[in-house]
Tab-separated table of C-alpha atoms and ligand atoms in Angstrom:
chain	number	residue	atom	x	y	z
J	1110	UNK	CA	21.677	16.905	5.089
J	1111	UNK	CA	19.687	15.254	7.963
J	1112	UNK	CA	18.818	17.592	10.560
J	1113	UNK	CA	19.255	14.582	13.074
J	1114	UNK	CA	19.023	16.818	16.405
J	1115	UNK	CA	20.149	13.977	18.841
J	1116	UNK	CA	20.377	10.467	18.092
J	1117	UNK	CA	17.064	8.601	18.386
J	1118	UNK	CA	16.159	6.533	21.061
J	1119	UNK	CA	17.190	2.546	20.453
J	1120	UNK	CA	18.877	3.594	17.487
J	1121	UNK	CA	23.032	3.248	19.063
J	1122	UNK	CA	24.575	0.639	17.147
J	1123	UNK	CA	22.089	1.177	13.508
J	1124	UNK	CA	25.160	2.561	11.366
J	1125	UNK	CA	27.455	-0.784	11.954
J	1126	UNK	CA	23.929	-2.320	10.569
J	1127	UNK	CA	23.811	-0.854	7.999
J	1128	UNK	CA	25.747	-2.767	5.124
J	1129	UNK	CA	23.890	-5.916	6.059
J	1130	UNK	CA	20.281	-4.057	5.999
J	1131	UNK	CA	21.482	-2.505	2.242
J	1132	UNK	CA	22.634	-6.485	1.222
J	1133	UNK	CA	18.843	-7.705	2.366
J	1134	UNK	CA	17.229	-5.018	0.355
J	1135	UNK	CA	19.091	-5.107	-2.748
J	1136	UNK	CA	18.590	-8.903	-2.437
J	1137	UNK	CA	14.732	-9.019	-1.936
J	1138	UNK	CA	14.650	-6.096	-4.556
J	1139	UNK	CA	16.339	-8.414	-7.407
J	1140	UNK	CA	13.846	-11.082	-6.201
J	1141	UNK	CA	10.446	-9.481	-6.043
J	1142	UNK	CA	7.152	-11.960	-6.022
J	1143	UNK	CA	3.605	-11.251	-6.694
J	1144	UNK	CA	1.217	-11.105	-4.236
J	1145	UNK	CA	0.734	-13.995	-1.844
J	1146	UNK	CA	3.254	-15.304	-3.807
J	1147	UNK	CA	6.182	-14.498	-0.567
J	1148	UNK	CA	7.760	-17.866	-0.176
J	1149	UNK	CA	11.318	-16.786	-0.852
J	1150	UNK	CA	10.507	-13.231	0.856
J	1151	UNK	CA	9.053	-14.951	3.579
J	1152	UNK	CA	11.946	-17.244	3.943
J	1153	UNK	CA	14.398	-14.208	4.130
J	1154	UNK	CA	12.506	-12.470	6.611
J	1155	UNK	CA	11.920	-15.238	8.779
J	1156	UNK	CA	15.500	-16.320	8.944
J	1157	UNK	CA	16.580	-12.553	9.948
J	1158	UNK	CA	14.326	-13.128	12.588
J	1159	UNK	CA	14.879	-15.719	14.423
J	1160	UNK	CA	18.566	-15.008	14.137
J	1161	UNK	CA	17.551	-11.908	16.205
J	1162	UNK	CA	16.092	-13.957	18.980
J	1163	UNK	CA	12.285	-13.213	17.364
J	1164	UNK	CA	9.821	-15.810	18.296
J	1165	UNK	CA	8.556	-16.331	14.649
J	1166	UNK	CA	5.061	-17.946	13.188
J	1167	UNK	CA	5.438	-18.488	9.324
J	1168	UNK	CA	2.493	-18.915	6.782
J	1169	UNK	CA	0.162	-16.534	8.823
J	1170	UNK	CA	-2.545	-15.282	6.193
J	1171	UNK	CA	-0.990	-16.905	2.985
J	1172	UNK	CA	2.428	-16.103	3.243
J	1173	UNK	CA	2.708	-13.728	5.980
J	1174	UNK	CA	5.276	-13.828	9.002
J	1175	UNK	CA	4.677	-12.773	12.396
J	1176	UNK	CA	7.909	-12.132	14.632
J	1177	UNK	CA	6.925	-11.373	18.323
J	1178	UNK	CA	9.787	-10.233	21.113
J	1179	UNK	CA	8.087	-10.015	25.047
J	1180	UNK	CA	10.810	-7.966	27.154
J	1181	UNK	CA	8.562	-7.669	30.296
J	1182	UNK	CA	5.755	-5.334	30.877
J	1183	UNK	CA	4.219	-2.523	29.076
J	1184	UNK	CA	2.459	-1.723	26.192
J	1185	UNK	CA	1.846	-4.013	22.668
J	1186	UNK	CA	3.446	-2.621	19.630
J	1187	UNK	CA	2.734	-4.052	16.498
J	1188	UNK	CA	4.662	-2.629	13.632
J	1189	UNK	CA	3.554	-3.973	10.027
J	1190	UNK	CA	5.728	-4.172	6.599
J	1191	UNK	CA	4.026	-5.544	3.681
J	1192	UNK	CA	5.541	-7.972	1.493
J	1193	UNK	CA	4.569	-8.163	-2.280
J	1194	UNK	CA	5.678	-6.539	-5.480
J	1195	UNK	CA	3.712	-5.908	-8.613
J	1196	UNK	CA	3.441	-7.003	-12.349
J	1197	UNK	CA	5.578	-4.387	-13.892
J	1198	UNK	CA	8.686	-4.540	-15.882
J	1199	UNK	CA	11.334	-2.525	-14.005
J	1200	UNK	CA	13.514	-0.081	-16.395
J	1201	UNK	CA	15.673	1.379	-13.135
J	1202	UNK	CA	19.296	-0.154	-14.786
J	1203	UNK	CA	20.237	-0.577	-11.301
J	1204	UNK	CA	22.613	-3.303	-10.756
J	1205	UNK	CA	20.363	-4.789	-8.522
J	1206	UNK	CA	17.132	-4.484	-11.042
J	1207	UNK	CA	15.282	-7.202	-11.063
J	1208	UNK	CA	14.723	-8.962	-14.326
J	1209	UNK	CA	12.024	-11.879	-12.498
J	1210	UNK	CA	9.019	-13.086	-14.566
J	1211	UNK	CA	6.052	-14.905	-12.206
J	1212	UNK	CA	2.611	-16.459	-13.339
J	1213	UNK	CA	-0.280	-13.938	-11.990
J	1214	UNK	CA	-3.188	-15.088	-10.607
J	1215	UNK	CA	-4.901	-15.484	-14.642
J	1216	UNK	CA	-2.095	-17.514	-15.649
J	1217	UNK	CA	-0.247	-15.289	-17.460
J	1218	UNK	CA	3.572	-14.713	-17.572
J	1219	UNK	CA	4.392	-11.427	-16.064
J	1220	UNK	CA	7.251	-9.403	-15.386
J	1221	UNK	CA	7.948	-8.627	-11.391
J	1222	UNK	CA	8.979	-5.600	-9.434
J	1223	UNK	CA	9.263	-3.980	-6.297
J	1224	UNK	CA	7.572	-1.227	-7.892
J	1225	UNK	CA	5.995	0.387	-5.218
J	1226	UNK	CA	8.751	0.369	-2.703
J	1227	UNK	CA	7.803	-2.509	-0.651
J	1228	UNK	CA	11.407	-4.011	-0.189
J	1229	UNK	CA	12.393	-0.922	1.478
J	1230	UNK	CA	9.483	-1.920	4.239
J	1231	UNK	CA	10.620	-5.190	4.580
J	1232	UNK	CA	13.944	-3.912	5.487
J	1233	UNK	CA	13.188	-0.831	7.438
J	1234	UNK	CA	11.444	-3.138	9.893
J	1235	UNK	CA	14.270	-5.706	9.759
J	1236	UNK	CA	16.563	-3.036	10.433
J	1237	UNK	CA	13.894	-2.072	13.713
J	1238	UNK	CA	13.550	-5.744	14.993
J	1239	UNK	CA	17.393	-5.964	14.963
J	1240	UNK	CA	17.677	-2.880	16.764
J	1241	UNK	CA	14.953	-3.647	19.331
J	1242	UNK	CA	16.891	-7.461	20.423
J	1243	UNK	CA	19.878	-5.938	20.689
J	1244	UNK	CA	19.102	-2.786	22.868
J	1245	UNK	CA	16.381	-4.721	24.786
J	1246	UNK	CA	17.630	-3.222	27.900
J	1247	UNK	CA	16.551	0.130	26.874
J	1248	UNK	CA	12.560	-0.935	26.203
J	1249	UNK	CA	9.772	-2.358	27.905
J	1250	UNK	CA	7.097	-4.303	26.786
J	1251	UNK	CA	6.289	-6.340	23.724
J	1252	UNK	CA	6.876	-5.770	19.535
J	1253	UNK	CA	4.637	-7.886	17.027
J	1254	UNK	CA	6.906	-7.330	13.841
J	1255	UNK	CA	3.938	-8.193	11.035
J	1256	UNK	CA	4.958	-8.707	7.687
J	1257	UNK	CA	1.599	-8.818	5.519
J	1258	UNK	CA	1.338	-10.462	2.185
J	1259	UNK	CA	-0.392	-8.795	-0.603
J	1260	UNK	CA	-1.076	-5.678	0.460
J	1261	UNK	CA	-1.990	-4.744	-3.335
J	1262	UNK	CA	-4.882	-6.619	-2.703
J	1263	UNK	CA	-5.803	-6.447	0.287
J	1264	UNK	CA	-3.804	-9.228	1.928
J	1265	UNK	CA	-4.290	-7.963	5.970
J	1266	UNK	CA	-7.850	-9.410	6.046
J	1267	UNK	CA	-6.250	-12.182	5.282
J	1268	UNK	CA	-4.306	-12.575	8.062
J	1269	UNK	CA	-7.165	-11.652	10.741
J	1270	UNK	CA	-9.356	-14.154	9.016
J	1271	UNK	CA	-6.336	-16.578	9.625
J	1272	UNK	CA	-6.839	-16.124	14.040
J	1273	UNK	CA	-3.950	-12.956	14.317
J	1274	UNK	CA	-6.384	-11.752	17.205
J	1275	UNK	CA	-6.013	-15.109	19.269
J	1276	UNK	CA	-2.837	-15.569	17.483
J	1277	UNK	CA	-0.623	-13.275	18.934
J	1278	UNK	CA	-0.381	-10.369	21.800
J	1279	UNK	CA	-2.956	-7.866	21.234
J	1280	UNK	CA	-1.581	-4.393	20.311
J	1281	UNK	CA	-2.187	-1.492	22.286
J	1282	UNK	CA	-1.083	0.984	19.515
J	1283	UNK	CA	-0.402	-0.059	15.432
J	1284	UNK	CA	2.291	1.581	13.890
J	1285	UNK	CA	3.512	1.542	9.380
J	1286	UNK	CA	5.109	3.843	7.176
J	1287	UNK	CA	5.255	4.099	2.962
J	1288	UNK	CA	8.080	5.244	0.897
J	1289	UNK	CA	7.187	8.115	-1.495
J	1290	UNK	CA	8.470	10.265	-4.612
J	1291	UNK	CA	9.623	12.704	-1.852
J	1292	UNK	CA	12.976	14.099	-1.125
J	1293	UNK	CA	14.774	11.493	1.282
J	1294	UNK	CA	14.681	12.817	4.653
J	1295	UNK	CA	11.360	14.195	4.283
J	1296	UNK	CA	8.804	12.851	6.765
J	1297	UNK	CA	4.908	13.365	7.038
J	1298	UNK	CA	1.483	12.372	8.352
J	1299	UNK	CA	-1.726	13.488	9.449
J	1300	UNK	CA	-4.287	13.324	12.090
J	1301	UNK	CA	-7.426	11.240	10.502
J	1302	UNK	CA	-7.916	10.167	7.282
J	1303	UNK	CA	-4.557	9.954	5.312
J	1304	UNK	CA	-5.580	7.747	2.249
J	1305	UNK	CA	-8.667	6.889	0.320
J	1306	UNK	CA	-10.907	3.808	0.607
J	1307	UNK	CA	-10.639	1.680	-2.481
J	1308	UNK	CA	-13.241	-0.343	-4.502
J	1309	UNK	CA	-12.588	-2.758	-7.529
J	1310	UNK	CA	-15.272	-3.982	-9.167
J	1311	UNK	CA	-15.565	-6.605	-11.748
J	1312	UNK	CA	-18.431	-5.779	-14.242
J	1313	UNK	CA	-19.387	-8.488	-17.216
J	1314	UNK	CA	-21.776	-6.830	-19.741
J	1315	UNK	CA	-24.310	-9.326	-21.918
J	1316	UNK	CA	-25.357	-8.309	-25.266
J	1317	UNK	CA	-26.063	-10.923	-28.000
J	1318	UNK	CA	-23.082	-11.207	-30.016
J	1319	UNK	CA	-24.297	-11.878	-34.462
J	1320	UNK	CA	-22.429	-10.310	-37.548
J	1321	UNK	CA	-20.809	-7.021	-37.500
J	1322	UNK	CA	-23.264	-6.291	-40.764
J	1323	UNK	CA	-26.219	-6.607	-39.393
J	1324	UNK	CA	-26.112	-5.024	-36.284
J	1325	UNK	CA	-29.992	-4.837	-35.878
J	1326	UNK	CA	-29.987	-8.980	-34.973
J	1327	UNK	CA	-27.439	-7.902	-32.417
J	1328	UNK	CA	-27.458	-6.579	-28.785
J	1329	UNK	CA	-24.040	-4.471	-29.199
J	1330	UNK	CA	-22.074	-4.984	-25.904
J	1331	UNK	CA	-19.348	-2.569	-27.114
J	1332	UNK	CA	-21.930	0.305	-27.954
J	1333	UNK	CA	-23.608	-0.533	-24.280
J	1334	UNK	CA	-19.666	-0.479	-22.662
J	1335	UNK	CA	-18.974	2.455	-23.895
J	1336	UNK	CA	-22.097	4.446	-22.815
J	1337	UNK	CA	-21.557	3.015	-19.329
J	1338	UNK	CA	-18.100	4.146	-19.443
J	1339	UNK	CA	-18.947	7.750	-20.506
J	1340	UNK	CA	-22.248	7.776	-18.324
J	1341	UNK	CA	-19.843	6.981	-15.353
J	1342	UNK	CA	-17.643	10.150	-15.615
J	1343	UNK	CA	-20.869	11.872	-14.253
J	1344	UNK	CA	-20.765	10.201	-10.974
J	1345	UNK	CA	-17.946	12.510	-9.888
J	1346	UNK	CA	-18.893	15.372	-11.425
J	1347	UNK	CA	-22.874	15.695	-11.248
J	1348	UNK	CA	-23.547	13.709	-7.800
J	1349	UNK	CA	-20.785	14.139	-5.850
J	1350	UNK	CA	-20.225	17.981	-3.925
J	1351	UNK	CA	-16.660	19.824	-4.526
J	1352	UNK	CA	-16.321	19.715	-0.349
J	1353	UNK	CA	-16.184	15.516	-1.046
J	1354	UNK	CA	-13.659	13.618	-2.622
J	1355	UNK	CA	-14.100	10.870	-5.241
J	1356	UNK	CA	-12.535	9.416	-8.224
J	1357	UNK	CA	-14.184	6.768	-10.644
J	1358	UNK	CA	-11.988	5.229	-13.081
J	1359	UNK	CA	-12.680	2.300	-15.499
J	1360	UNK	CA	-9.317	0.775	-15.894
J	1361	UNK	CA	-10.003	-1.808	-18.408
J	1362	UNK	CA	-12.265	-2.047	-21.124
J	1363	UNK	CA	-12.414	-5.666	-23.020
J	1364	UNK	CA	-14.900	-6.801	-25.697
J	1365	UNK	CA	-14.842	-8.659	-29.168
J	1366	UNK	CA	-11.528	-10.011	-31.208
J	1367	UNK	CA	-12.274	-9.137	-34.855
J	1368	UNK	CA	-14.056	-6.639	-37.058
J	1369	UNK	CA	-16.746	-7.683	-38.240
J	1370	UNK	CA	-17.726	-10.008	-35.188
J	1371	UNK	CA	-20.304	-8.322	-32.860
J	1372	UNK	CA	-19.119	-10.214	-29.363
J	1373	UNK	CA	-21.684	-11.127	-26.782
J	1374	UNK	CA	-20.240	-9.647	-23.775
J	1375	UNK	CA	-18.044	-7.137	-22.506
J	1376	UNK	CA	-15.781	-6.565	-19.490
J	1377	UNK	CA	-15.476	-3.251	-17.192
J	1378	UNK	CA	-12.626	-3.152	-14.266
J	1379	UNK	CA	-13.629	-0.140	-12.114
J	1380	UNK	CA	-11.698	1.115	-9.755
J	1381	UNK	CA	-13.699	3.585	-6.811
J	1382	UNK	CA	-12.040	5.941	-4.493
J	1383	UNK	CA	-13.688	7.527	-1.679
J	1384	UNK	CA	-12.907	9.501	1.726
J	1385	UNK	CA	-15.783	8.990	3.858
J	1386	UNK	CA	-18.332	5.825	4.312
J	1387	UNK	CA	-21.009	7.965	3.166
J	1388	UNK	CA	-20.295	8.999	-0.188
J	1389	UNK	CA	-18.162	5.710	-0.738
J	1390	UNK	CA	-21.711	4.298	-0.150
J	1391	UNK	CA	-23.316	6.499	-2.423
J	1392	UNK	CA	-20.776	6.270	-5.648
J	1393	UNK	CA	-21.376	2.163	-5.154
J	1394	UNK	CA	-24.757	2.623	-5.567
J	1395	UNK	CA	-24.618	5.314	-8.029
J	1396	UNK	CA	-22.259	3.320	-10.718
J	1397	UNK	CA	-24.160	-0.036	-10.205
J	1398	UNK	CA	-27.395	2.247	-11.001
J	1399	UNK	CA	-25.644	3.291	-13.815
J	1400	UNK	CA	-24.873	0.085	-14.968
J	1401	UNK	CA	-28.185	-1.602	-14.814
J	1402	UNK	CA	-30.066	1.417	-16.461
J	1403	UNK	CA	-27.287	1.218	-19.567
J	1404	UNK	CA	-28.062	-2.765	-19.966
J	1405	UNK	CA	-31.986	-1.620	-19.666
J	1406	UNK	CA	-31.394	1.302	-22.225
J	1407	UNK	CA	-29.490	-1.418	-24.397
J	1408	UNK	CA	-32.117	-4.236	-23.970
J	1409	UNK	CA	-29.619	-6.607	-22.617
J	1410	UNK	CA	-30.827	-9.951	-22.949
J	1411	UNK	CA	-29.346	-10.970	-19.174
J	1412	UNK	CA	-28.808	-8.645	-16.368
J	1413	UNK	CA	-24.923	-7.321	-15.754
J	1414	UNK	CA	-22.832	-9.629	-13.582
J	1415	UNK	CA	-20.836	-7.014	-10.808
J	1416	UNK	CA	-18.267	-8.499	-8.776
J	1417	UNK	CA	-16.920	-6.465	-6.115
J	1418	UNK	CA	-13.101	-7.813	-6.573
J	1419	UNK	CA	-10.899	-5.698	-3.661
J	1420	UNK	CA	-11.995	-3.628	-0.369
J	1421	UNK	CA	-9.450	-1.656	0.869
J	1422	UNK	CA	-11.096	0.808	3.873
J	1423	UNK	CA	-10.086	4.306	4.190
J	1424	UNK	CA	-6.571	4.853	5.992
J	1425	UNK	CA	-7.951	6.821	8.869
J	1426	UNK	CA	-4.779	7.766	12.166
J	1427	UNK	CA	-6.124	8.150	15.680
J	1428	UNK	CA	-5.305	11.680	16.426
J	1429	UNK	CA	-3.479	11.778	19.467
J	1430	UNK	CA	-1.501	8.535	18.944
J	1431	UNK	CA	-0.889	10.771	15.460
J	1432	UNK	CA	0.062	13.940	17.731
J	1433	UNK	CA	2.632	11.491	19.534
J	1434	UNK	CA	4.192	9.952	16.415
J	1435	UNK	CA	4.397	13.423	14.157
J	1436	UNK	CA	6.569	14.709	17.485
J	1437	UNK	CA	8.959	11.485	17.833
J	1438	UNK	CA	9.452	11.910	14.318
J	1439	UNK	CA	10.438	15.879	14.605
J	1440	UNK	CA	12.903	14.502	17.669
J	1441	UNK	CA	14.950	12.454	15.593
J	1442	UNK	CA	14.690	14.126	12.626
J	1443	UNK	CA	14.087	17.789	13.172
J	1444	UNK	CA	11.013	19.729	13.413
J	1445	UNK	CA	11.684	20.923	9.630
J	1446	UNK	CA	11.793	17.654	7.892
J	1447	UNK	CA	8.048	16.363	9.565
J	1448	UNK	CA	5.234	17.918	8.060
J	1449	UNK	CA	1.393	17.490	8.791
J	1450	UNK	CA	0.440	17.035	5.378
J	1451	UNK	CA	-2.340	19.431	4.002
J	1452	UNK	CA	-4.974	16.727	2.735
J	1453	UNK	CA	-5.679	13.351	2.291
J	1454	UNK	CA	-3.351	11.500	-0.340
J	1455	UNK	CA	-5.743	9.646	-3.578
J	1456	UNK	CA	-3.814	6.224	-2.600
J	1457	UNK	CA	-5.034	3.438	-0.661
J	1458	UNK	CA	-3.724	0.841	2.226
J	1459	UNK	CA	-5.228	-1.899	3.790
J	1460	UNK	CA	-2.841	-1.426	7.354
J	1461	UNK	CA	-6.178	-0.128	8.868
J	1462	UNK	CA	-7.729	-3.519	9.158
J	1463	UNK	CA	-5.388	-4.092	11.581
J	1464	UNK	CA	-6.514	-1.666	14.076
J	1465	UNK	CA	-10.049	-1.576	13.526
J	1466	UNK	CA	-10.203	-5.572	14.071
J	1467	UNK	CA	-7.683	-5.149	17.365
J	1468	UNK	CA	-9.581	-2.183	18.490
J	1469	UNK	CA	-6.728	-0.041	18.588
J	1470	UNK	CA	-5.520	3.311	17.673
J	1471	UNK	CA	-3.102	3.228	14.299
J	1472	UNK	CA	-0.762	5.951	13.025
J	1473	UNK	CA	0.516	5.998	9.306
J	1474	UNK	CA	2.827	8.112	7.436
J	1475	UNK	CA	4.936	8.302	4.722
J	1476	UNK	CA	8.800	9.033	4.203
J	1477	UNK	CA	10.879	10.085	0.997
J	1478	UNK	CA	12.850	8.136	-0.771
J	1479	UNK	CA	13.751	10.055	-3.641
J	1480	UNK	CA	17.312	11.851	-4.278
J	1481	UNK	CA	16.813	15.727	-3.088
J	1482	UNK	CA	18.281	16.765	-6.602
J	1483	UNK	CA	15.324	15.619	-8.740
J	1484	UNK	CA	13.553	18.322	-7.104
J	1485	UNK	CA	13.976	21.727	-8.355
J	1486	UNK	CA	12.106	23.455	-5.427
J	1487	UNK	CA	13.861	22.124	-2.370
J	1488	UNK	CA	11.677	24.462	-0.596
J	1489	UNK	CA	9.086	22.558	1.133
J	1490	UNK	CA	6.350	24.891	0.535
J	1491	UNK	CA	6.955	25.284	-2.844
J	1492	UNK	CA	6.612	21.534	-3.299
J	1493	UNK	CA	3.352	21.656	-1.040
J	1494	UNK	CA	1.533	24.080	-3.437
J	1495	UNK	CA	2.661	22.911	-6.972
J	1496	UNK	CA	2.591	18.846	-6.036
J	1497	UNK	CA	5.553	16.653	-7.607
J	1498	UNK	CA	7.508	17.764	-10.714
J	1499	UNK	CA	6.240	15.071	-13.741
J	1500	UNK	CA	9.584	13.852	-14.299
J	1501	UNK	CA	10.136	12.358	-10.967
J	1502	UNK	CA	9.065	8.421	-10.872
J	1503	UNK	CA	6.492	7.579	-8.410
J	1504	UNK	CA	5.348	4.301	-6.821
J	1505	UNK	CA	3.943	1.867	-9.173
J	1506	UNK	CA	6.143	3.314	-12.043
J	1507	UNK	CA	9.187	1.459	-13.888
J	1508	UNK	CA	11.490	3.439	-13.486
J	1509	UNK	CA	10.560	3.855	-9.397
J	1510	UNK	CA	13.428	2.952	-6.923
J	1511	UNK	CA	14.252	4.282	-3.597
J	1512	UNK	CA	17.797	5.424	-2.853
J	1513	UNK	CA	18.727	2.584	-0.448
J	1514	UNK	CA	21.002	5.594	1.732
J	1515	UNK	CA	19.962	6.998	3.086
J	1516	UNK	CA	16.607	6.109	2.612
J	1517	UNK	CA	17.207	2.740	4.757
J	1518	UNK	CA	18.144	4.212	7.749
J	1519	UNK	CA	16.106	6.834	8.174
J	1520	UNK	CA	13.176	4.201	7.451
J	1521	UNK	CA	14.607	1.958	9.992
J	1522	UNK	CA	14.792	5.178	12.786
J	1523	UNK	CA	11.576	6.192	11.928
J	1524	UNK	CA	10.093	3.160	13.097
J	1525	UNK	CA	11.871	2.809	15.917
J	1526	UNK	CA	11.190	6.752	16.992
J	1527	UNK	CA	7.825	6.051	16.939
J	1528	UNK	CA	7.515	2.812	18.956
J	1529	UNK	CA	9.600	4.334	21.484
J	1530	UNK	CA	6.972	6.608	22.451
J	1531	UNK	CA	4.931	3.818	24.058
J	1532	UNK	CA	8.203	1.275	24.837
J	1533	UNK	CA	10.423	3.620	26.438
J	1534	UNK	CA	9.900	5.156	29.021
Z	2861	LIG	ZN1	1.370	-0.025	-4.327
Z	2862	LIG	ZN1	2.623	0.170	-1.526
């Protein structure tokens, strides 16, 4: 099924690797933790390691672990998995499904998953560091193996804000991938920007809460939400041009607890995507305009409280270190299973902190993960122009799960395909 034209450069020896990397990822898939919640993750990763001969620095960031292996001159690498799973219950019915429950960051009891694929990172790059002690005679140069914490929200300033510049060798070139809801063996990436910038904003509404009878004593926080809400769908759609891309979405909605109470605030989680600084710039201002005008219409007693809750920049590649990666890829996997994909993907990724603090050049792109047979259209430009069919899980979902082969391995050659370009050579 794999076109694999010749076997990739440091990649002799991967298949007798194999059943250990599928144990490691079916184990840190049955133990997911929340976000900068890592320890046991951490402690897996760290162990693999320095088994390997890594020079390893724990806690970097939170929970993150840096693994560094110097084999003489050449270029930095650094190639980044991130670590953390999300609050969802998982309804795969794998044997390996994990059935963990954590505390979130409110206190509450949550489910746990590696709903978004992250585990298959974590061992992908395993699988690389592995790779890269053992054929050390066939590179030059030095690999910083990052494993970030919290990458849901935005855990790789984190890690710069904890020294990683003074830290550790500076990278010439920065270097991650993402599983996707696309057949496995299906590679692709793009020159520029590949995912949106991402905004989450906390928003606390004041009215002044009184008896749900006599609403005219009252400053109705619920009547003023919802006209913000609705008043925000015309951010996209009346300042925004159809050449731009944007998407406002309020995710959660909270106010009162019974009938005939009229509450005295309300709560708005907005989420903000954006391609370019500019009009990321101008939907901020536009929805906190927005805001402030609805408490105004409303006579709010106090003005709105806006908390600007996650960052994530745009996910933008350097486009000849893109050009180099996009045709490592087609070497070891054939020119038919990398594609340039047509436009920029409505997801978001913090990995580009990394190179814009190391002012470096970073490439990112995606890989399937999904079983070729859940697609009718096999045909890649078929599932180009009509997108994914609805029944297929995608990240974030329950019922989302790589298939560990041969998703592992191509994950694993992937990464080490592309750092060969600048360690080999
Ligand atoms: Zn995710
Ligand atoms: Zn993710």
């Amino acid at each position: 099924m794999i076109n694999t034209t010749n076997e990739p450069p440091l990649s002799t020896g991967l298949g007798d690797r194999l059943p250990e990397l599928l144990a490691i990822y079916e184990d840190l898939h049955a133990n997911p933790e929340l976000s900068f919640q890592e320890v046991r993750t951490a402690a897996v990763i760290s162990d693999h390691l320095k088994k390997n001969g890594w020079q390893v620095t724990d806690e970097v960031g939170g929970t993150g672990v840096v693994g560094v292996l110097s084999n003489g001159p050449g270029p930095v690498v650094l190639l980044r998995a991130d670590m953390d799973a999300l609050p969802v219950q998982e309804e795969t019915g794998l044997p390996y499904a994990s059935t963990a429950t954590a505390t979130d960051a409110e206190g509450n009891t949550v489910p746990v998953m590696h709903a978004c694929g992250h585990d298959m990172h974590m061992t992908c790059l395993l699988g690389a560091a592995a790779q890269l002690s053992a054929r050390h005679d066939e590179w030059s140069g030095t690999v910083v193996a990052v494993f970030q914490p919290a990458e849901e929200v935005g855990g790789a300033q984190g890690m710069i804000e904890d020294g990683f510049l003074d830290r550790f060798p500076r990278a010439d070139i920065c270097l991650a991938q993402h599983v996707q809801p696309a057949p496995v063996g299906l590679l692709g990436t793009r020159p520029g920007p590949i995912m949106l910038a991402s905004d989450s904003l906390r928003v606390q509404l004041f009215g002044r809460g009184g008896h749900g009878a006599t609403p005219e004593l009252t400053v109705d926080p619920v009547v003023l939400a919802a006209a913000v809400v609705l008043r925000l769908q015309t951010v996209v759609s009346r300042e925004i041009g159809t050449a731009q891309t944007a998407v406002v979405t309020v995710g959660a909605l909270r106010a009162g607890l019974k009938e005939n109470i009229i509450p005295d605030s309300a709560e708005l989680l907005i989420n903000i995507r954006t391609a370019t600084q500019n009009v990321r710039e101008k939907v901020l201002a536009a929805v906190e305009r927005i805001i402030r005008a609805e408490c105004l219409a409303s006579a709010a007693p106090r003005d709105p409280e806006i908390t600007h809750l996650y960052a994530f920049p745009a996910t933008i590649n350097d486009a000849e270190a893109t050009v180099a990666v996009h045709n490592s890829l087609a070497r070891a996997f054939g020119i038919n299973h990398v594609l340039t994909m047509p436009s920029v993907l409505s997801g978001s990724e913090d990995f580009s902190i990394f190179g814009t603090a190391l002012g470096a050049p970073s490439v990112f792109w995606l890989f399937g993960g999904t079983d070729p047979s859940e697609f009718a259209a096999t045909d890649l430009a078929a599932l180009l122009e009509n997108g994914l069919p609805e029944n297929v899980p995608v990240n974030h979902s329950p019922l989302y799960a790589p298939v560990p082969e041969p998703t592992i391995e191509i994950g694993t050659k992937a990464l080490l395909s592309a750092a060969a370009y600048w360690l080999c050579p």
